[in-house]
mmCIF file of N, CA and C in Angstrom:
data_model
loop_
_atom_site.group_PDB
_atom_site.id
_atom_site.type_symbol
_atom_site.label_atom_id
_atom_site.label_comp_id
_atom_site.label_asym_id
_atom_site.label_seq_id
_atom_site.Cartn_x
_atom_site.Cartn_y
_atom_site.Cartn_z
ATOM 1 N N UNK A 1 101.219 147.424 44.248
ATOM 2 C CA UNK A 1 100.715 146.179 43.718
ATOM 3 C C UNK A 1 99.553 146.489 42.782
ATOM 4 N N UNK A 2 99.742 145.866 41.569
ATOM 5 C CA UNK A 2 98.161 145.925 40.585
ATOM 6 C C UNK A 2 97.017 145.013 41.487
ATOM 7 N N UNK A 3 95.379 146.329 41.298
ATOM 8 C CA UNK A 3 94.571 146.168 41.668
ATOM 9 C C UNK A 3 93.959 145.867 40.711
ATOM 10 N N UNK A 4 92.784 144.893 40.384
ATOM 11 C CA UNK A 4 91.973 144.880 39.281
ATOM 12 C C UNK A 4 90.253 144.974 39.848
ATOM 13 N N UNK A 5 89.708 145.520 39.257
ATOM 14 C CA UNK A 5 88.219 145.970 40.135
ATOM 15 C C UNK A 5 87.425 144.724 39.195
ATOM 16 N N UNK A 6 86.676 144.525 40.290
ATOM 17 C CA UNK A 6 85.391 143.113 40.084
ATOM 18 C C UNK A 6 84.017 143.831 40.444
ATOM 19 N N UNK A 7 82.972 143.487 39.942
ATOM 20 C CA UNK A 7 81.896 143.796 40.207
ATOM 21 C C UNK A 7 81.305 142.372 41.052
ATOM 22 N N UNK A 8 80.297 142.752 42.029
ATOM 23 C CA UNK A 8 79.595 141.560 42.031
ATOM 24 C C UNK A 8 78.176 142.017 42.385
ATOM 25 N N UNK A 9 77.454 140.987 41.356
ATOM 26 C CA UNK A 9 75.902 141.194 41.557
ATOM 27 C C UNK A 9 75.613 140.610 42.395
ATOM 28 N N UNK A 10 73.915 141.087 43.227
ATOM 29 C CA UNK A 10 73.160 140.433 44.059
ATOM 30 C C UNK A 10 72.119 139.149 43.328
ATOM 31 N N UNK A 11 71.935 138.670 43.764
ATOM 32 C CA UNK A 11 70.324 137.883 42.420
ATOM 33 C C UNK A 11 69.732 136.647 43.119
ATOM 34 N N UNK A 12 68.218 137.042 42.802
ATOM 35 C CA UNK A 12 67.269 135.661 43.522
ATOM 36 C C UNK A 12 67.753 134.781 42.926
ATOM 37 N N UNK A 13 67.513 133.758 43.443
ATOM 38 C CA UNK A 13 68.319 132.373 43.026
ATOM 39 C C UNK A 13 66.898 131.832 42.248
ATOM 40 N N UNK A 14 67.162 131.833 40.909
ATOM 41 C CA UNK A 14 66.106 131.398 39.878
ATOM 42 C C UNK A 14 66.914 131.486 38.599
ATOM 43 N N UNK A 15 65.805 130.333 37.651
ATOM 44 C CA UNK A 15 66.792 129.779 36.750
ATOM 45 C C UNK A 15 66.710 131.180 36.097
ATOM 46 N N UNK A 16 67.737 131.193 34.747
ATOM 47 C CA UNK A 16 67.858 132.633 34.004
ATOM 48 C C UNK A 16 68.194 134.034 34.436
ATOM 49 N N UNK A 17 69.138 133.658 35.397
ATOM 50 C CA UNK A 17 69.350 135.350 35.979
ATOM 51 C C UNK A 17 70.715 135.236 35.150
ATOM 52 N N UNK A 18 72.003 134.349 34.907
ATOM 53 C CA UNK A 18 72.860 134.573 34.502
ATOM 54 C C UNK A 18 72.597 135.172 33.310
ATOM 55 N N UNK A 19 71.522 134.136 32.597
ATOM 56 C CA UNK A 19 71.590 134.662 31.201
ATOM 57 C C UNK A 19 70.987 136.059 31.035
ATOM 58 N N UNK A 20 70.195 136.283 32.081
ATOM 59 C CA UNK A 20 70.044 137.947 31.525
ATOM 60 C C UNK A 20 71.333 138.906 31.723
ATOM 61 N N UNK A 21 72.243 138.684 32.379
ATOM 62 C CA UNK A 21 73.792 138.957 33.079
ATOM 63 C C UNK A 21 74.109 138.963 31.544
ATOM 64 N N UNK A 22 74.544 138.095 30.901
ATOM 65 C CA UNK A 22 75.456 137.880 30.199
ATOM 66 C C UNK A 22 74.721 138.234 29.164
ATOM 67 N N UNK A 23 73.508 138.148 28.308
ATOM 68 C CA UNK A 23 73.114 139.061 27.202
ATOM 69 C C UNK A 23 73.273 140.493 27.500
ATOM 70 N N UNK A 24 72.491 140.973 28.645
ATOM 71 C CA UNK A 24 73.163 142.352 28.854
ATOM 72 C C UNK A 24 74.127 143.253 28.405
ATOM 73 N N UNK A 25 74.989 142.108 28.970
ATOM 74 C CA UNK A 25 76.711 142.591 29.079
ATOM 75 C C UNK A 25 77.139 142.803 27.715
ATOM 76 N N UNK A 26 76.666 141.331 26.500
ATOM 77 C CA UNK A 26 76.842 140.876 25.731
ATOM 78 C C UNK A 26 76.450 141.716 24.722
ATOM 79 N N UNK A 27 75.193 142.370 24.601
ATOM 80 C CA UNK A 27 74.712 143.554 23.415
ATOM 81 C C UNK A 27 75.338 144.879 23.638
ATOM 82 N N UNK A 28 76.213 145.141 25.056
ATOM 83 C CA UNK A 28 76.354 146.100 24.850
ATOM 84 C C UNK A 28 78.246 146.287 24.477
ATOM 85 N N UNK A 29 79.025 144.927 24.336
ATOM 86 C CA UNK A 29 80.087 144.395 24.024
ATOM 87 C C UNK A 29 81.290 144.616 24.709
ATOM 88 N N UNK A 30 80.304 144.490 25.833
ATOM 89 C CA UNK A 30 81.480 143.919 27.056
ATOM 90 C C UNK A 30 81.703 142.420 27.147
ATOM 91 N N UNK A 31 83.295 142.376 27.185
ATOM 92 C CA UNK A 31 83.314 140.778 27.144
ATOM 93 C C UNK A 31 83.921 140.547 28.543
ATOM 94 N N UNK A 32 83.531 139.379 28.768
ATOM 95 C CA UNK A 32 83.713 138.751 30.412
ATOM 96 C C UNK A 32 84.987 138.374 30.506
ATOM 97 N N UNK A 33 86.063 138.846 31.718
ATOM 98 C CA UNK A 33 87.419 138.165 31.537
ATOM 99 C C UNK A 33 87.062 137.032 32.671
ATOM 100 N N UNK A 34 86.915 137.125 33.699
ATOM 101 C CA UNK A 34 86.468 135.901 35.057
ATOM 102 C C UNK A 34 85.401 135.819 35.504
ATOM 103 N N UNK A 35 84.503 134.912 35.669
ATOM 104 C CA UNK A 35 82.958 134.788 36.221
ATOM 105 C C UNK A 35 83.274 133.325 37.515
ATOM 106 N N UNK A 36 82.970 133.894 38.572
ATOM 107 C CA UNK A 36 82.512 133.406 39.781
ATOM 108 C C UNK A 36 80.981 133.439 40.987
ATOM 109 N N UNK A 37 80.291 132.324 40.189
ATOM 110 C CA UNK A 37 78.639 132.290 41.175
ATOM 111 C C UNK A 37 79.118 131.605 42.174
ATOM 112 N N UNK A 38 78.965 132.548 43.252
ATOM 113 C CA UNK A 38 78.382 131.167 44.790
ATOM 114 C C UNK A 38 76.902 131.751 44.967
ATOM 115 N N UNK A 39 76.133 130.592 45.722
ATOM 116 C CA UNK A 39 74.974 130.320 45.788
ATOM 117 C C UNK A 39 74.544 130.100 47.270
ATOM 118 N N UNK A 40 73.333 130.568 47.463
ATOM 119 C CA UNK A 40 72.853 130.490 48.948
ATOM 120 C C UNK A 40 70.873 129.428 48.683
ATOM 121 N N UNK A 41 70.535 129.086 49.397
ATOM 122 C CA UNK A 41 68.720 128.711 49.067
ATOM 123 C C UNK A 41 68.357 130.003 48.329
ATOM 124 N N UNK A 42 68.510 131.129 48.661
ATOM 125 C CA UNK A 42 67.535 132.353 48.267
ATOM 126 C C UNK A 42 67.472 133.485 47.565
ATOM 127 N N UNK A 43 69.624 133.273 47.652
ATOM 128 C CA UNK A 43 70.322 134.504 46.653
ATOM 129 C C UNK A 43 71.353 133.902 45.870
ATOM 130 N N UNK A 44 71.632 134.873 44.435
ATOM 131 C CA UNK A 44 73.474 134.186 44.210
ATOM 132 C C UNK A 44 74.268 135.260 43.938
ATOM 133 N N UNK A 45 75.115 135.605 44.510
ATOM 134 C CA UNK A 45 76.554 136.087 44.212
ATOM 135 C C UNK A 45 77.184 136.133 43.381
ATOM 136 N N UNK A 46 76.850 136.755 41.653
ATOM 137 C CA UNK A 46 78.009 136.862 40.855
ATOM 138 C C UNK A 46 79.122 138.092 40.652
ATOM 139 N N UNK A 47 80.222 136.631 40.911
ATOM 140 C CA UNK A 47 81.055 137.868 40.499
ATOM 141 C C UNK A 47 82.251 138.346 38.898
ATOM 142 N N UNK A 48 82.176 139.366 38.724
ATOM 143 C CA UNK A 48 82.390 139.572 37.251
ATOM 144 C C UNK A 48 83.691 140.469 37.387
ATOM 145 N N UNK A 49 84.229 139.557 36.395
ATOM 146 C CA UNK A 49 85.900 140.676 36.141
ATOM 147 C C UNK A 49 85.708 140.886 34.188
ATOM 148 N N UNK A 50 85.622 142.133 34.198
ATOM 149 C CA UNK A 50 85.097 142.329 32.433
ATOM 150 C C UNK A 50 85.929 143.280 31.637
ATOM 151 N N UNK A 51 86.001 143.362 30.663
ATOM 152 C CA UNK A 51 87.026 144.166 29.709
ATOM 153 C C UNK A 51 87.007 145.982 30.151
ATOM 154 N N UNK A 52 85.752 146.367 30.508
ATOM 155 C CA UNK A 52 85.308 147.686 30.896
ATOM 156 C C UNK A 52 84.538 147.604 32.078
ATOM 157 N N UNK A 53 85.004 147.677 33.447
ATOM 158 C CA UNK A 53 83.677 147.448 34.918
ATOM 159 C C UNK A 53 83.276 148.724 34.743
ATOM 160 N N UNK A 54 83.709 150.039 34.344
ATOM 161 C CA UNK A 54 82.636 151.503 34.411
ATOM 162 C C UNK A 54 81.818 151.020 33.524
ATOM 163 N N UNK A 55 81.766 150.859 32.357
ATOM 164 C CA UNK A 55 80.560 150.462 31.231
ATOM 165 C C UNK A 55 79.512 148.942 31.706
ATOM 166 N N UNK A 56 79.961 148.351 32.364
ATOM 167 C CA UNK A 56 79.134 147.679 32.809
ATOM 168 C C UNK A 56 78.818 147.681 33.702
ATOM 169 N N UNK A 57 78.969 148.225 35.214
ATOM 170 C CA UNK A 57 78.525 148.987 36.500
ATOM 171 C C UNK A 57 77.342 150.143 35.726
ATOM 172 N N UNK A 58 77.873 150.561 34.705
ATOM 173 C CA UNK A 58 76.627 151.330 34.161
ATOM 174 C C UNK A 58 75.634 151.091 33.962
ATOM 175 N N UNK A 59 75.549 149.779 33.176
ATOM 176 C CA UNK A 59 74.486 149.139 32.435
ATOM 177 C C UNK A 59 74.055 148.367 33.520
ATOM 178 N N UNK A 60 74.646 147.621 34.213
ATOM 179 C CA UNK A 60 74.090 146.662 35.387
ATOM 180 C C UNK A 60 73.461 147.697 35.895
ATOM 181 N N UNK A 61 73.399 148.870 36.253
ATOM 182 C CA UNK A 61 72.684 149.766 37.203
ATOM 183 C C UNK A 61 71.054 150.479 36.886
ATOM 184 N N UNK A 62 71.496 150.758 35.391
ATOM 185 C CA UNK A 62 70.774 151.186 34.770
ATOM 186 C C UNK A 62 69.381 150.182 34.371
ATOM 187 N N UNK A 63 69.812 148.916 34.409
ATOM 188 C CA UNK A 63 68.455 148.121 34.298
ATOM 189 C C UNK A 63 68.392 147.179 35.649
ATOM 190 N N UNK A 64 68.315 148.098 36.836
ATOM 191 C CA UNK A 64 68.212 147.429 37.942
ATOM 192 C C UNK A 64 68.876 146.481 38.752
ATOM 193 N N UNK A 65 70.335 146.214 38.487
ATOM 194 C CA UNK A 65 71.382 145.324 39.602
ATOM 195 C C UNK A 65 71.106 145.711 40.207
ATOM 196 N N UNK A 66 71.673 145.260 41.583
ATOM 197 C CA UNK A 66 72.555 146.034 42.970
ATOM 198 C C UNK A 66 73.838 145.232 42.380
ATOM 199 N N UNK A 67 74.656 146.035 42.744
ATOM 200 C CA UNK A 67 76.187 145.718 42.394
ATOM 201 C C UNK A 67 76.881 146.553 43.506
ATOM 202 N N UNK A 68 78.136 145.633 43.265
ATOM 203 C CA UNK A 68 79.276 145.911 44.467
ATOM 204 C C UNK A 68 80.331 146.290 43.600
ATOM 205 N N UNK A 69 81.470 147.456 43.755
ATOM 206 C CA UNK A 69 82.732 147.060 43.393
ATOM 207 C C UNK A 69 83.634 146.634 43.980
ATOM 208 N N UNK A 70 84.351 145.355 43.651
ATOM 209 C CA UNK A 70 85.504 145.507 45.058
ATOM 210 C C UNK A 70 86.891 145.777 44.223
ATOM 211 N N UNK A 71 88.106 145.847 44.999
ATOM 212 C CA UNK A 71 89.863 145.299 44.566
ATOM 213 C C UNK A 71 89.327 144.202 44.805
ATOM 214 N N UNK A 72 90.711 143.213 43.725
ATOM 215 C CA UNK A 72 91.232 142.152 44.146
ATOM 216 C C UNK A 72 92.367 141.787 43.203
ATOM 217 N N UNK A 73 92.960 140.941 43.240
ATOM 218 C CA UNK A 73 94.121 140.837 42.893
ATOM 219 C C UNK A 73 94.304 139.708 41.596
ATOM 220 N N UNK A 74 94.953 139.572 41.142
ATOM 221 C CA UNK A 74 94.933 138.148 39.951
ATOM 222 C C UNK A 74 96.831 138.209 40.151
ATOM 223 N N UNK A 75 97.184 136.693 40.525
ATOM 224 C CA UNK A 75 98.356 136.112 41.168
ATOM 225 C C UNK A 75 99.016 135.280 40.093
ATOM 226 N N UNK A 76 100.035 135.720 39.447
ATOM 227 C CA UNK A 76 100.462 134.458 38.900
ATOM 228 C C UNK A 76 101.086 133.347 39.676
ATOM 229 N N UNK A 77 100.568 132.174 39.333
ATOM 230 C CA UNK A 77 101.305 130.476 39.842
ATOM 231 C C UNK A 77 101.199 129.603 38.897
ATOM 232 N N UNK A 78 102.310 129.162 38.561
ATOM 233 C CA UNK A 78 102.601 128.027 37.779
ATOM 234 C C UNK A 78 101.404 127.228 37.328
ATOM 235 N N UNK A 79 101.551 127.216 36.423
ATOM 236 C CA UNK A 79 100.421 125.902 35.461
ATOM 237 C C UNK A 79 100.998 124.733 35.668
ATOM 238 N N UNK A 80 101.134 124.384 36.730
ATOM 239 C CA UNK A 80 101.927 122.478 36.754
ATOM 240 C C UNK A 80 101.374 122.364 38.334
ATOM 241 N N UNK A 81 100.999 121.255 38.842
ATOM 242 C CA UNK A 81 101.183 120.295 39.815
ATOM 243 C C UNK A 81 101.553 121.010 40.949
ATOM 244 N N UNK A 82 101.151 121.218 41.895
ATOM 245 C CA UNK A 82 101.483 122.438 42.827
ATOM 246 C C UNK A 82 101.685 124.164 42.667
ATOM 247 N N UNK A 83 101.782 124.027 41.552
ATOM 248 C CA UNK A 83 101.717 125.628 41.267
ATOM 249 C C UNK A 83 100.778 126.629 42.621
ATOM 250 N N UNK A 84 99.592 126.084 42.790
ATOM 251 C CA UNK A 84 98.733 126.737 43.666
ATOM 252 C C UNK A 84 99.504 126.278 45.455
ATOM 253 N N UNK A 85 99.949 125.242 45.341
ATOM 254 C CA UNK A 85 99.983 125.057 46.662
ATOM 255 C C UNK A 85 101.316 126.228 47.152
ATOM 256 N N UNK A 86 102.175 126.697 45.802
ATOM 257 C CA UNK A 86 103.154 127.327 46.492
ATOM 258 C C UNK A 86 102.610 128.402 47.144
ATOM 259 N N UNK A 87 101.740 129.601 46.668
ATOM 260 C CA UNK A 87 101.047 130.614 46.563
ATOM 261 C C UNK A 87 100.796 129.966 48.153
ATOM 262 N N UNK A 88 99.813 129.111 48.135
ATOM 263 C CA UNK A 88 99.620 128.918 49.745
ATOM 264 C C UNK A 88 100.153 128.654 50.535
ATOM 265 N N UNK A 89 101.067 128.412 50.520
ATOM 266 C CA UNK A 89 102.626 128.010 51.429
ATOM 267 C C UNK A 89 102.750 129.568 51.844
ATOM 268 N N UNK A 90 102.970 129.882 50.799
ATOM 269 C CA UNK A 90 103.616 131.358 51.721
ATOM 270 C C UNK A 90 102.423 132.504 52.464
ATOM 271 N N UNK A 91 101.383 132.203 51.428
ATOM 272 C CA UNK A 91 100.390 132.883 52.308
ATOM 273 C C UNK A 91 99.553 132.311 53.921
ATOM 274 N N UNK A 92 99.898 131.411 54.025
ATOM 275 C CA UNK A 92 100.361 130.665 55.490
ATOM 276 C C UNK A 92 100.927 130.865 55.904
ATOM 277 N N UNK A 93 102.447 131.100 55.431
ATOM 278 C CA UNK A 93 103.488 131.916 56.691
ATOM 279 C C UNK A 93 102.916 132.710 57.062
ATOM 280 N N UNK A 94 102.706 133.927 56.039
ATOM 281 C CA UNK A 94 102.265 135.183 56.620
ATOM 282 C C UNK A 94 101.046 135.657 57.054
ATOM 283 N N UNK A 95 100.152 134.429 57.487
ATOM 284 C CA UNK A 95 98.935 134.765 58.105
ATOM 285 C C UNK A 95 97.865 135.445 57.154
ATOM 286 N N UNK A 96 97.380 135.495 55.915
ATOM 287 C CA UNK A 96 97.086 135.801 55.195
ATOM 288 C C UNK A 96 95.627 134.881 55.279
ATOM 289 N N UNK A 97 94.599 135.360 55.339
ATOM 290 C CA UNK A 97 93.090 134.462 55.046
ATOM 291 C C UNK A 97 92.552 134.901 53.405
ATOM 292 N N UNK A 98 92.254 133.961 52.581
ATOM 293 C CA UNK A 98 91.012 134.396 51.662
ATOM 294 C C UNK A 98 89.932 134.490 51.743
ATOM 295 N N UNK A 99 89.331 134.969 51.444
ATOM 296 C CA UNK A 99 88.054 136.001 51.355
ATOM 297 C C UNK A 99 87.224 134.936 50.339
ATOM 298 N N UNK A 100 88.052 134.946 49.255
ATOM 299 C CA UNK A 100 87.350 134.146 47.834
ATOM 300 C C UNK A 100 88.436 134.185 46.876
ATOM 301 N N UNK A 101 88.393 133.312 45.804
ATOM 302 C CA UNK A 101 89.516 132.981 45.118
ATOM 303 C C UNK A 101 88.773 132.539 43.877
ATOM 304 N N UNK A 102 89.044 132.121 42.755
ATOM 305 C CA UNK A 102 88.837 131.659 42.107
ATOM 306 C C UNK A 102 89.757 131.949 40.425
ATOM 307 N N UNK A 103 89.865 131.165 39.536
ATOM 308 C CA UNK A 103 90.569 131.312 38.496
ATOM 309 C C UNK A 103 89.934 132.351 36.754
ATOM 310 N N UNK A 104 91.237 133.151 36.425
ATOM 311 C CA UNK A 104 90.399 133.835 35.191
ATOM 312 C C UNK A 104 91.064 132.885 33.952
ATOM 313 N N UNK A 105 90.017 133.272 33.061
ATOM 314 C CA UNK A 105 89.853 132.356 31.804
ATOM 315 C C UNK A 105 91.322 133.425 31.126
ATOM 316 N N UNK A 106 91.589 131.979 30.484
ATOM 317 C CA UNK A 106 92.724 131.953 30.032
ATOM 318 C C UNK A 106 94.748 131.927 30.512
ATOM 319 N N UNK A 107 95.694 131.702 29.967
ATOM 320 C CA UNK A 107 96.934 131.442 30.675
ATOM 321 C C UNK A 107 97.966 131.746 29.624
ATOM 322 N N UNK A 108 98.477 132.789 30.193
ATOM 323 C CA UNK A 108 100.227 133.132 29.375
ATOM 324 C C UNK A 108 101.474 132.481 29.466
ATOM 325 N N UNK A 109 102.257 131.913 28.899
ATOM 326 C CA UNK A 109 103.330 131.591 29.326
ATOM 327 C C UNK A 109 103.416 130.584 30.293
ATOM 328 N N UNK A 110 102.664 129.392 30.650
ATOM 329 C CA UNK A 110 102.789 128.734 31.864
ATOM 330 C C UNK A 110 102.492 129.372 32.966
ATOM 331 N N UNK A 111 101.386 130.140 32.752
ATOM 332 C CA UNK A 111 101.112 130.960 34.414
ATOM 333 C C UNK A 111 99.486 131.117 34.179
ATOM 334 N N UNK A 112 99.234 130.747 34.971
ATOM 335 C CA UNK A 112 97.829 130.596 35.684
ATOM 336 C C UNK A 112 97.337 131.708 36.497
ATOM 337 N N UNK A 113 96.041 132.567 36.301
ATOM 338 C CA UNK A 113 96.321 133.647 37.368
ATOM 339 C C UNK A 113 95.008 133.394 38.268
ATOM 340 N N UNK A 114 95.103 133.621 39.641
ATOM 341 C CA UNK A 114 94.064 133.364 40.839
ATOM 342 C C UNK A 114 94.076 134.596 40.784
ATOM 343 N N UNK A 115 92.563 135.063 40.972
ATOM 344 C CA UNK A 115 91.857 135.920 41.792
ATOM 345 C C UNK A 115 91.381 135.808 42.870
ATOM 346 N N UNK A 116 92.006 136.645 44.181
ATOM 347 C CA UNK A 116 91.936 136.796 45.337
ATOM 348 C C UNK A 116 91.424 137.769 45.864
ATOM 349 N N UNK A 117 90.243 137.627 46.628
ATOM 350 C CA UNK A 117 90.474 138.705 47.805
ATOM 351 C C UNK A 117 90.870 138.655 49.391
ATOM 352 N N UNK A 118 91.757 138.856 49.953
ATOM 353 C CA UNK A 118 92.266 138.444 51.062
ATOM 354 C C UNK A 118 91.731 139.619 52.050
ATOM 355 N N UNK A 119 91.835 139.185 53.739
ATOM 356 C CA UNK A 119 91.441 139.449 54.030
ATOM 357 C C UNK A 119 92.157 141.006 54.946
ATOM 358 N N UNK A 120 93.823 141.482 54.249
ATOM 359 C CA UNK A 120 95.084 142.082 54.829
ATOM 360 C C UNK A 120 95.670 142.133 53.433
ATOM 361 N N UNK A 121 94.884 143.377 52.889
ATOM 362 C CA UNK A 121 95.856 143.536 51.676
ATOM 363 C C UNK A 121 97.130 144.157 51.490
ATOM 364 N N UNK A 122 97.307 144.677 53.025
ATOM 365 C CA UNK A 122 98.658 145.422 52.909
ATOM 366 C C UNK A 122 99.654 144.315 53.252
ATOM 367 N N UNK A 123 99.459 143.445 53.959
ATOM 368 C CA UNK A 123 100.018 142.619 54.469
ATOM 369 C C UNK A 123 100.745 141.171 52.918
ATOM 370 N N UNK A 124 99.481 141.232 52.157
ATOM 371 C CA UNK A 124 99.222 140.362 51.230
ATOM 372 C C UNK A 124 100.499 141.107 49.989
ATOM 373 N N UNK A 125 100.131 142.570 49.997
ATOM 374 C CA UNK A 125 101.352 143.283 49.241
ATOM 375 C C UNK A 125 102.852 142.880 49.199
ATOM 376 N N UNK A 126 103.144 142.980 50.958
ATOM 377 C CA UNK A 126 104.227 142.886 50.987
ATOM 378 C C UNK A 126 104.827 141.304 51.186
ATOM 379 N N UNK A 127 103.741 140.162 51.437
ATOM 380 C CA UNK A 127 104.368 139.160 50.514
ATOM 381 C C UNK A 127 104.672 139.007 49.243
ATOM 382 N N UNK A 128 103.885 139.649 48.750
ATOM 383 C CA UNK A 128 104.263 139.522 46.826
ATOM 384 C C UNK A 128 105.630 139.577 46.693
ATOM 385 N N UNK A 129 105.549 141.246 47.075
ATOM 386 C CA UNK A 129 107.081 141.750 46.898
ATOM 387 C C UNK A 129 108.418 141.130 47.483
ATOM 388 N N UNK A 130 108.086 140.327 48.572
ATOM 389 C CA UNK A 130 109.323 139.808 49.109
ATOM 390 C C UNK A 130 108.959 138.330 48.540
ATOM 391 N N UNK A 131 108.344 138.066 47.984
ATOM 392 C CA UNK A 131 108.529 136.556 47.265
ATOM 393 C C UNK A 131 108.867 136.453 46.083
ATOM 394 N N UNK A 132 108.764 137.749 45.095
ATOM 395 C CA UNK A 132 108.540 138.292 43.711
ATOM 396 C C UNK A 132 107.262 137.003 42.856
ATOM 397 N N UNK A 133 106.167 137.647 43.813
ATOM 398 C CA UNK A 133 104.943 136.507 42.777
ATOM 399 C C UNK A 133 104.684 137.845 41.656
ATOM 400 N N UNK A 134 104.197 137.040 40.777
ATOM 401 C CA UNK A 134 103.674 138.343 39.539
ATOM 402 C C UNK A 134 102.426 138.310 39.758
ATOM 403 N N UNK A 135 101.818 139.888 39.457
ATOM 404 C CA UNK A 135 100.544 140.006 39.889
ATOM 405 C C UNK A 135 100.046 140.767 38.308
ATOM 406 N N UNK A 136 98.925 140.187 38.148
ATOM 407 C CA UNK A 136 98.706 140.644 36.592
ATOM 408 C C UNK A 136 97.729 142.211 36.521
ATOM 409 N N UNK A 137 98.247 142.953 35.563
ATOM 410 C CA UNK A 137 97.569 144.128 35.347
ATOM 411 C C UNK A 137 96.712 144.163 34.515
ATOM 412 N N UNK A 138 95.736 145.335 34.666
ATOM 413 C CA UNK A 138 94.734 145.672 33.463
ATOM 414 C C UNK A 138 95.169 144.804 32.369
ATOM 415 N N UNK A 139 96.098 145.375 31.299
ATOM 416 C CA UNK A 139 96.678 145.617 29.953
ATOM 417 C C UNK A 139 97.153 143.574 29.669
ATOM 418 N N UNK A 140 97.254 142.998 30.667
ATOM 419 C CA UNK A 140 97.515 141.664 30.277
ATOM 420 C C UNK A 140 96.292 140.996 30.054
ATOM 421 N N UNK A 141 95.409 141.097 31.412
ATOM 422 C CA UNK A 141 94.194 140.744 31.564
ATOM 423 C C UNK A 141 93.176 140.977 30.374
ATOM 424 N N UNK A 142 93.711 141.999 29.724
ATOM 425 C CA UNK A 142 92.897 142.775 28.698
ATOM 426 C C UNK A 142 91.763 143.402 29.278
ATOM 427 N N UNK A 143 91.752 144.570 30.181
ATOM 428 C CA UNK A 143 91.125 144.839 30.764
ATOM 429 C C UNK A 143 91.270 146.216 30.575
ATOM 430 N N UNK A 144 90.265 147.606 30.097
ATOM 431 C CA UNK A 144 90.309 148.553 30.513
ATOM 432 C C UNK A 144 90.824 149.311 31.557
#
């Protein structure tokens, strides 16, 4: 199954942390493919799917992030009216929990892609394959 690597930063929860994120990223011409903040009172959680994560794991490091890398997956489901609920239908049969989810910018062909991290990725594999969901790679994503 295609893996696609995400970074996610740590950050005090104060105004202007994205934007130092994203000029960063931005002068050194990495472009952002998916951005997901969750938020706590004291910290926020971004997470970044980008054209190059070594070149920007670099630079995030180099001027002080903490950063994470994780897998996760990007799912194609239909761009119409349930499209998502099918994806969850079956990942309900098979006992499958998410972790975090959220959608990347932009859509091919009537397909929408979720980014997942579940919590049984071997398990999560071999639904793909026995359902035939498409799972998007680097080279679509435009991703290094």
């Amino acid at each position: 199954m295609k893996v696609i690597k995400q970074i996610s930063l740590f950050l005090e929860n104060r105004s202007g942390q994205l934007l130092e994120i994203t000029k960063l990223l931005s002068a050194s011409g990495i472009d952002l493919k998916a951005v997901h903040i969750a938020e706590t009172a004291d910290y926020g959680i971004i997470r970044l799917i980008t054209d190059d994560y070594e070149k920007a794991c670099e630079i995030l490091k180099e001027n002080g992030y903490i950063i994470s890398l994780n897998d996760v997956f990007a799912v194609g489901v239909s761009d119409k009216s349930g499209g998502l609920s099918e994806l969850l239908t079956v990942m309900a049969d098979y006992e499958i929990n998410i972790v975090y989810m959220y959608s990347v910018f932009g859509q091919k062909h009537g397909t929408a892609y979720m980014v997942l991290r579940v919590d049984n990725a071997e398990m999560f594999a071999k639904m793909i394959e026995e359902n035939n969901f498409i799972t998007a790679d680097s080279a679509e994503l435009g991703i290094k």
